[in-house]
């Protein structure tokens, strides 16, 4: 076909072979995959400059992705991010809307974080990468474990020393900037205190304790019902 032979933009097989050799050397130099560049060469309408541009652009894109990943990873590993995240998780644990403190808590909180990353100061791009999402999940699990331990310790102190639930709650959230103590938090801690009290009695950890909650740590009109509930969720206190 004369029109094909006269088309200066259409490279013949010999030129395509030469371009592929050049592309292979260039990709090796830039340490990038050859596949994308070779596909461009196979169109038969590329010049050396286009090959160079494509290879350079590919290298740039890969570098940008690597830098973004490293930046997000550095954020997840930073101490400031961990402290801020723990404060937000503590607010979640003290929320009246939470129904479990250990069982499936991490799963539900991760779903909430993914829907509202701005609240927790988590970059939305973290949830677009499986590895970063996994790292965040492990961090959330570690922080929840720390919070559970802190709550348990403060509750046991309150139970054994019969301290005021208000003072105990303030001690728990001491240092959690931005978290204001409200009556709802006191009610939540009173409920947990009663649950833990019954749990400790049921396991004979503190045999001298009585079932009735004293006025300083809250009270309940249905201790039997609460005892059944604590038995069902005893893992939350172990």
GROMACS .gro file of C-alpha atoms in nm:
model
  238
    1UNK     CA    1   0.000   0.000   0.000
    2UNK     CA    2   0.167   0.322  -0.122
    3UNK     CA    3  -0.022   0.540   0.126
    4UNK     CA    4   0.111   0.333   0.416
    5UNK     CA    5   0.466   0.352   0.282
    6UNK     CA    6   0.442   0.731   0.239
    7UNK     CA    7   0.295   0.783   0.588
    8UNK     CA    8   0.589   0.922   0.784
    9UNK     CA    9   0.407   0.869   1.114
   10UNK     CA   10   0.378   0.495   1.053
   11UNK     CA   11   0.699   0.317   1.148
   12UNK     CA   12   0.801   0.002   0.966
   13UNK     CA   13   0.886  -0.320   1.156
   14UNK     CA   14   1.258  -0.245   1.146
   15UNK     CA   15   1.211   0.089   1.322
   16UNK     CA   16   0.973  -0.068   1.572
   17UNK     CA   17   1.238  -0.327   1.657
   18UNK     CA   18   1.495  -0.052   1.708
   19UNK     CA   19   1.253   0.142   1.927
   20UNK     CA   20   1.190  -0.166   2.139
   21UNK     CA   21   1.563  -0.213   2.193
   22UNK     CA   22   1.594   0.152   2.292
   23UNK     CA   23   1.287   0.126   2.517
   24UNK     CA   24   1.423  -0.185   2.688
   25UNK     CA   25   1.755  -0.016   2.766
   26UNK     CA   26   1.579   0.299   2.887
   27UNK     CA   27   1.339   0.108   3.113
   28UNK     CA   28   1.629  -0.085   3.263
   29UNK     CA   29   1.810   0.242   3.329
   30UNK     CA   30   1.506   0.393   3.501
   31UNK     CA   31   1.423   0.063   3.673
   32UNK     CA   32   1.060   0.063   3.562
   33UNK     CA   33   0.839  -0.211   3.411
   34UNK     CA   34   0.873  -0.246   3.034
   35UNK     CA   35   0.515  -0.350   2.960
   36UNK     CA   36   0.354  -0.006   2.938
   37UNK     CA   37   0.634   0.141   2.729
   38UNK     CA   38   0.644  -0.158   2.495
   39UNK     CA   39   0.272  -0.125   2.432
   40UNK     CA   40   0.333   0.229   2.313
   41UNK     CA   41   0.609   0.112   2.084
   42UNK     CA   42   0.382  -0.155   1.934
   43UNK     CA   43   0.151   0.114   1.800
   44UNK     CA   44   0.421   0.183   1.541
   45UNK     CA   45   0.379   0.560   1.569
   46UNK     CA   46   0.628   0.649   1.837
   47UNK     CA   47   0.954   0.838   1.817
   48UNK     CA   48   1.245   0.821   2.054
   49UNK     CA   49   1.131   1.136   2.226
   50UNK     CA   50   0.787   0.988   2.293
   51UNK     CA   51   0.946   0.676   2.437
   52UNK     CA   52   1.163   0.888   2.662
   53UNK     CA   53   0.862   1.095   2.773
   54UNK     CA   54   0.651   0.791   2.849
   55UNK     CA   55   0.927   0.617   3.043
   56UNK     CA   56   0.998   0.931   3.243
   57UNK     CA   57   0.630   0.985   3.321
   58UNK     CA   58   0.593   0.625   3.436
   59UNK     CA   59   0.893   0.661   3.661
   60UNK     CA   60   0.748   0.981   3.803
   61UNK     CA   61   0.409   0.823   3.873
   62UNK     CA   62   0.565   0.527   4.053
   63UNK     CA   63   0.781   0.757   4.260
   64UNK     CA   64   0.481   0.970   4.353
   65UNK     CA   65   0.288   0.665   4.470
   66UNK     CA   66   0.584   0.544   4.674
   67UNK     CA   67   0.626   0.886   4.834
   68UNK     CA   68   0.255   0.906   4.914
   69UNK     CA   69   0.263   0.561   5.072
   70UNK     CA   70   0.568   0.650   5.280
   71UNK     CA   71   0.408   0.977   5.389
   72UNK     CA   72   0.089   0.802   5.500
   73UNK     CA   73   0.290   0.534   5.678
   74UNK     CA   74   0.494   0.798   5.860
   75UNK     CA   75   0.168   0.960   5.971
   76UNK     CA   76   0.035   0.634   6.114
   77UNK     CA   77   0.362   0.573   6.298
   78UNK     CA   78   0.394   0.923   6.441
   79UNK     CA   79   0.350   0.973   6.816
   80UNK     CA   80   0.129   1.279   6.769
   81UNK     CA   81  -0.113   1.082   6.553
   82UNK     CA   82  -0.121   0.796   6.806
   83UNK     CA   83  -0.197   1.031   7.096
   84UNK     CA   84  -0.473   1.209   6.904
   85UNK     CA   85  -0.623   0.879   6.791
   86UNK     CA   86  -0.624   0.744   7.146
   87UNK     CA   87  -0.812   1.053   7.265
   88UNK     CA   88  -1.077   1.000   6.998
   89UNK     CA   89  -1.102   0.629   7.078
   90UNK     CA   90  -1.149   0.707   7.446
   91UNK     CA   91  -1.437   0.936   7.350
   92UNK     CA   92  -1.587   0.647   7.152
   93UNK     CA   93  -1.553   0.405   7.443
   94UNK     CA   94  -1.722   0.651   7.679
   95UNK     CA   95  -2.002   0.716   7.432
   96UNK     CA   96  -2.351   0.601   7.527
   97UNK     CA   97  -2.395   0.465   7.176
   98UNK     CA   98  -2.135   0.191   7.213
   99UNK     CA   99  -2.274  -0.154   7.294
  100UNK     CA  100  -1.953  -0.353   7.346
  101UNK     CA  101  -1.616  -0.265   7.492
  102UNK     CA  102  -1.407  -0.550   7.353
  103UNK     CA  103  -1.623  -0.794   7.156
  104UNK     CA  104  -1.627  -0.666   6.795
  105UNK     CA  105  -1.553  -0.315   6.921
  106UNK     CA  106  -1.247  -0.282   6.699
  107UNK     CA  107  -1.443  -0.391   6.392
  108UNK     CA  108  -1.726  -0.143   6.448
  109UNK     CA  109  -1.494   0.143   6.537
  110UNK     CA  110  -1.286   0.083   6.223
  111UNK     CA  111  -1.604   0.104   6.015
  112UNK     CA  112  -1.693   0.430   6.188
  113UNK     CA  113  -1.344   0.570   6.126
  114UNK     CA  114  -1.362   0.477   5.757
  115UNK     CA  115  -1.692   0.666   5.725
  116UNK     CA  116  -1.568   0.969   5.922
  117UNK     CA  117  -1.188   0.986   5.872
  118UNK     CA  118  -1.188   1.363   5.919
  119UNK     CA  119  -1.310   1.328   6.279
  120UNK     CA  120  -1.016   1.102   6.365
  121UNK     CA  121  -0.768   1.300   6.152
  122UNK     CA  122  -0.701   0.989   5.943
  123UNK     CA  123  -0.604   1.056   5.579
  124UNK     CA  124  -0.877   0.909   5.358
  125UNK     CA  125  -0.610   0.756   5.132
  126UNK     CA  126  -0.520   0.513   5.412
  127UNK     CA  127  -0.838   0.317   5.340
  128UNK     CA  128  -0.746   0.286   4.972
  129UNK     CA  129  -0.442   0.072   5.052
  130UNK     CA  130  -0.483  -0.271   5.213
  131UNK     CA  131  -0.147  -0.259   5.392
  132UNK     CA  132  -0.206   0.086   5.541
  133UNK     CA  133  -0.558  -0.008   5.645
  134UNK     CA  134  -0.417  -0.315   5.820
  135UNK     CA  135  -0.158  -0.102   6.002
  136UNK     CA  136  -0.431   0.135   6.118
  137UNK     CA  137  -0.640  -0.159   6.238
  138UNK     CA  138  -0.351  -0.294   6.445
  139UNK     CA  139  -0.291   0.049   6.596
  140UNK     CA  140  -0.660   0.086   6.685
  141UNK     CA  141  -0.656  -0.259   6.847
  142UNK     CA  142  -0.347  -0.172   7.051
  143UNK     CA  143  -0.491   0.159   7.169
  144UNK     CA  144  -0.826   0.003   7.257
  145UNK     CA  145  -0.641  -0.255   7.466
  146UNK     CA  146  -0.461   0.028   7.647
  147UNK     CA  147  -0.788   0.213   7.707
  148UNK     CA  148  -0.957  -0.103   7.836
  149UNK     CA  149  -0.670  -0.156   8.079
  150UNK     CA  150  -0.687   0.205   8.199
  151UNK     CA  151  -1.063   0.187   8.251
  152UNK     CA  152  -1.037  -0.141   8.438
  153UNK     CA  153  -0.761  -0.006   8.664
  154UNK     CA  154  -0.954   0.311   8.746
  155UNK     CA  155  -1.274   0.116   8.810
  156UNK     CA  156  -1.101  -0.127   9.046
  157UNK     CA  157  -0.949   0.166   9.237
  158UNK     CA  158  -1.292   0.328   9.260
  159UNK     CA  159  -1.452   0.004   9.380
  160UNK     CA  160  -1.190  -0.088   9.639
  161UNK     CA  161  -1.136   0.264   9.773
  162UNK     CA  162  -1.498   0.376   9.722
  163UNK     CA  163  -1.388   0.693   9.549
  164UNK     CA  164  -1.625   0.933   9.377
  165UNK     CA  165  -1.714   0.833   9.021
  166UNK     CA  166  -1.671   1.195   8.909
  167UNK     CA  167  -1.313   1.213   9.033
  168UNK     CA  168  -1.238   0.873   8.882
  169UNK     CA  169  -1.372   0.980   8.543
  170UNK     CA  170  -1.166   1.299   8.553
  171UNK     CA  171  -0.855   1.097   8.635
  172UNK     CA  172  -0.925   0.864   8.343
  173UNK     CA  173  -0.949   1.138   8.082
  174UNK     CA  174  -0.673   1.351   8.231
  175UNK     CA  175  -0.453   1.463   7.943
  176UNK     CA  176  -0.714   1.391   7.678
  177UNK     CA  177  -0.727   1.736   7.523
  178UNK     CA  178  -1.059   1.845   7.381
  179UNK     CA  179  -1.266   1.587   7.573
  180UNK     CA  180  -1.515   1.757   7.801
  181UNK     CA  181  -1.654   1.559   8.093
  182UNK     CA  182  -2.032   1.548   8.097
  183UNK     CA  183  -2.299   1.377   8.305
  184UNK     CA  184  -2.334   1.117   8.031
  185UNK     CA  185  -1.973   1.011   8.092
  186UNK     CA  186  -2.038   0.973   8.465
  187UNK     CA  187  -2.345   0.761   8.393
  188UNK     CA  188  -2.146   0.541   8.157
  189UNK     CA  189  -1.865   0.491   8.408
  190UNK     CA  190  -2.119   0.419   8.684
  191UNK     CA  191  -2.274   0.152   8.466
  192UNK     CA  192  -1.934  -0.003   8.393
  193UNK     CA  193  -1.842   0.016   8.758
  194UNK     CA  194  -2.154  -0.178   8.857
  195UNK     CA  195  -2.093  -0.435   8.584
  196UNK     CA  196  -1.732  -0.484   8.686
  197UNK     CA  197  -1.830  -0.504   9.052
  198UNK     CA  198  -2.070  -0.790   8.980
  199UNK     CA  199  -1.816  -0.957   8.754
  200UNK     CA  200  -1.546  -0.946   9.022
  201UNK     CA  201  -1.787  -1.096   9.275
  202UNK     CA  202  -1.887  -1.371   9.033
  203UNK     CA  203  -1.523  -1.466   8.979
  204UNK     CA  204  -1.448  -1.435   9.352
  205UNK     CA  205  -1.167  -1.192   9.273
  206UNK     CA  206  -1.285  -0.963   9.553
  207UNK     CA  207  -1.495  -1.182   9.789
  208UNK     CA  208  -1.541  -0.899  10.040
  209UNK     CA  209  -1.742  -0.690   9.793
  210UNK     CA  210  -2.119  -0.676   9.818
  211UNK     CA  211  -2.355  -0.698   9.521
  212UNK     CA  212  -2.518  -0.363   9.594
  213UNK     CA  213  -2.343  -0.068   9.434
  214UNK     CA  214  -2.275   0.217   9.673
  215UNK     CA  215  -2.404   0.564   9.603
  216UNK     CA  216  -2.066   0.691   9.495
  217UNK     CA  217  -2.035   0.451   9.205
  218UNK     CA  218  -2.396   0.444   9.092
  219UNK     CA  219  -2.684   0.209   9.164
  220UNK     CA  220  -2.914  -0.031   8.983
  221UNK     CA  221  -3.272  -0.142   9.045
  222UNK     CA  222  -3.220  -0.469   8.864
  223UNK     CA  223  -2.898  -0.631   8.979
  224UNK     CA  224  -3.010  -0.975   8.866
  225UNK     CA  225  -3.065  -0.857   8.508
  226UNK     CA  226  -2.729  -0.681   8.507
  227UNK     CA  227  -2.560  -0.995   8.638
  228UNK     CA  228  -2.698  -1.195   8.346
  229UNK     CA  229  -2.575  -0.931   8.103
  230UNK     CA  230  -2.229  -0.929   8.259
  231UNK     CA  231  -2.211  -1.307   8.229
  232UNK     CA  232  -2.288  -1.277   7.858
  233UNK     CA  233  -2.021  -1.012   7.805
  234UNK     CA  234  -1.767  -1.122   8.065
  235UNK     CA  235  -1.489  -1.111   7.806
  236UNK     CA  236  -1.510  -0.733   7.817
  237UNK     CA  237  -1.361  -0.735   8.166
  238UNK     CA  238  -1.102  -1.011   8.136
   0.00000   0.00000   0.00000
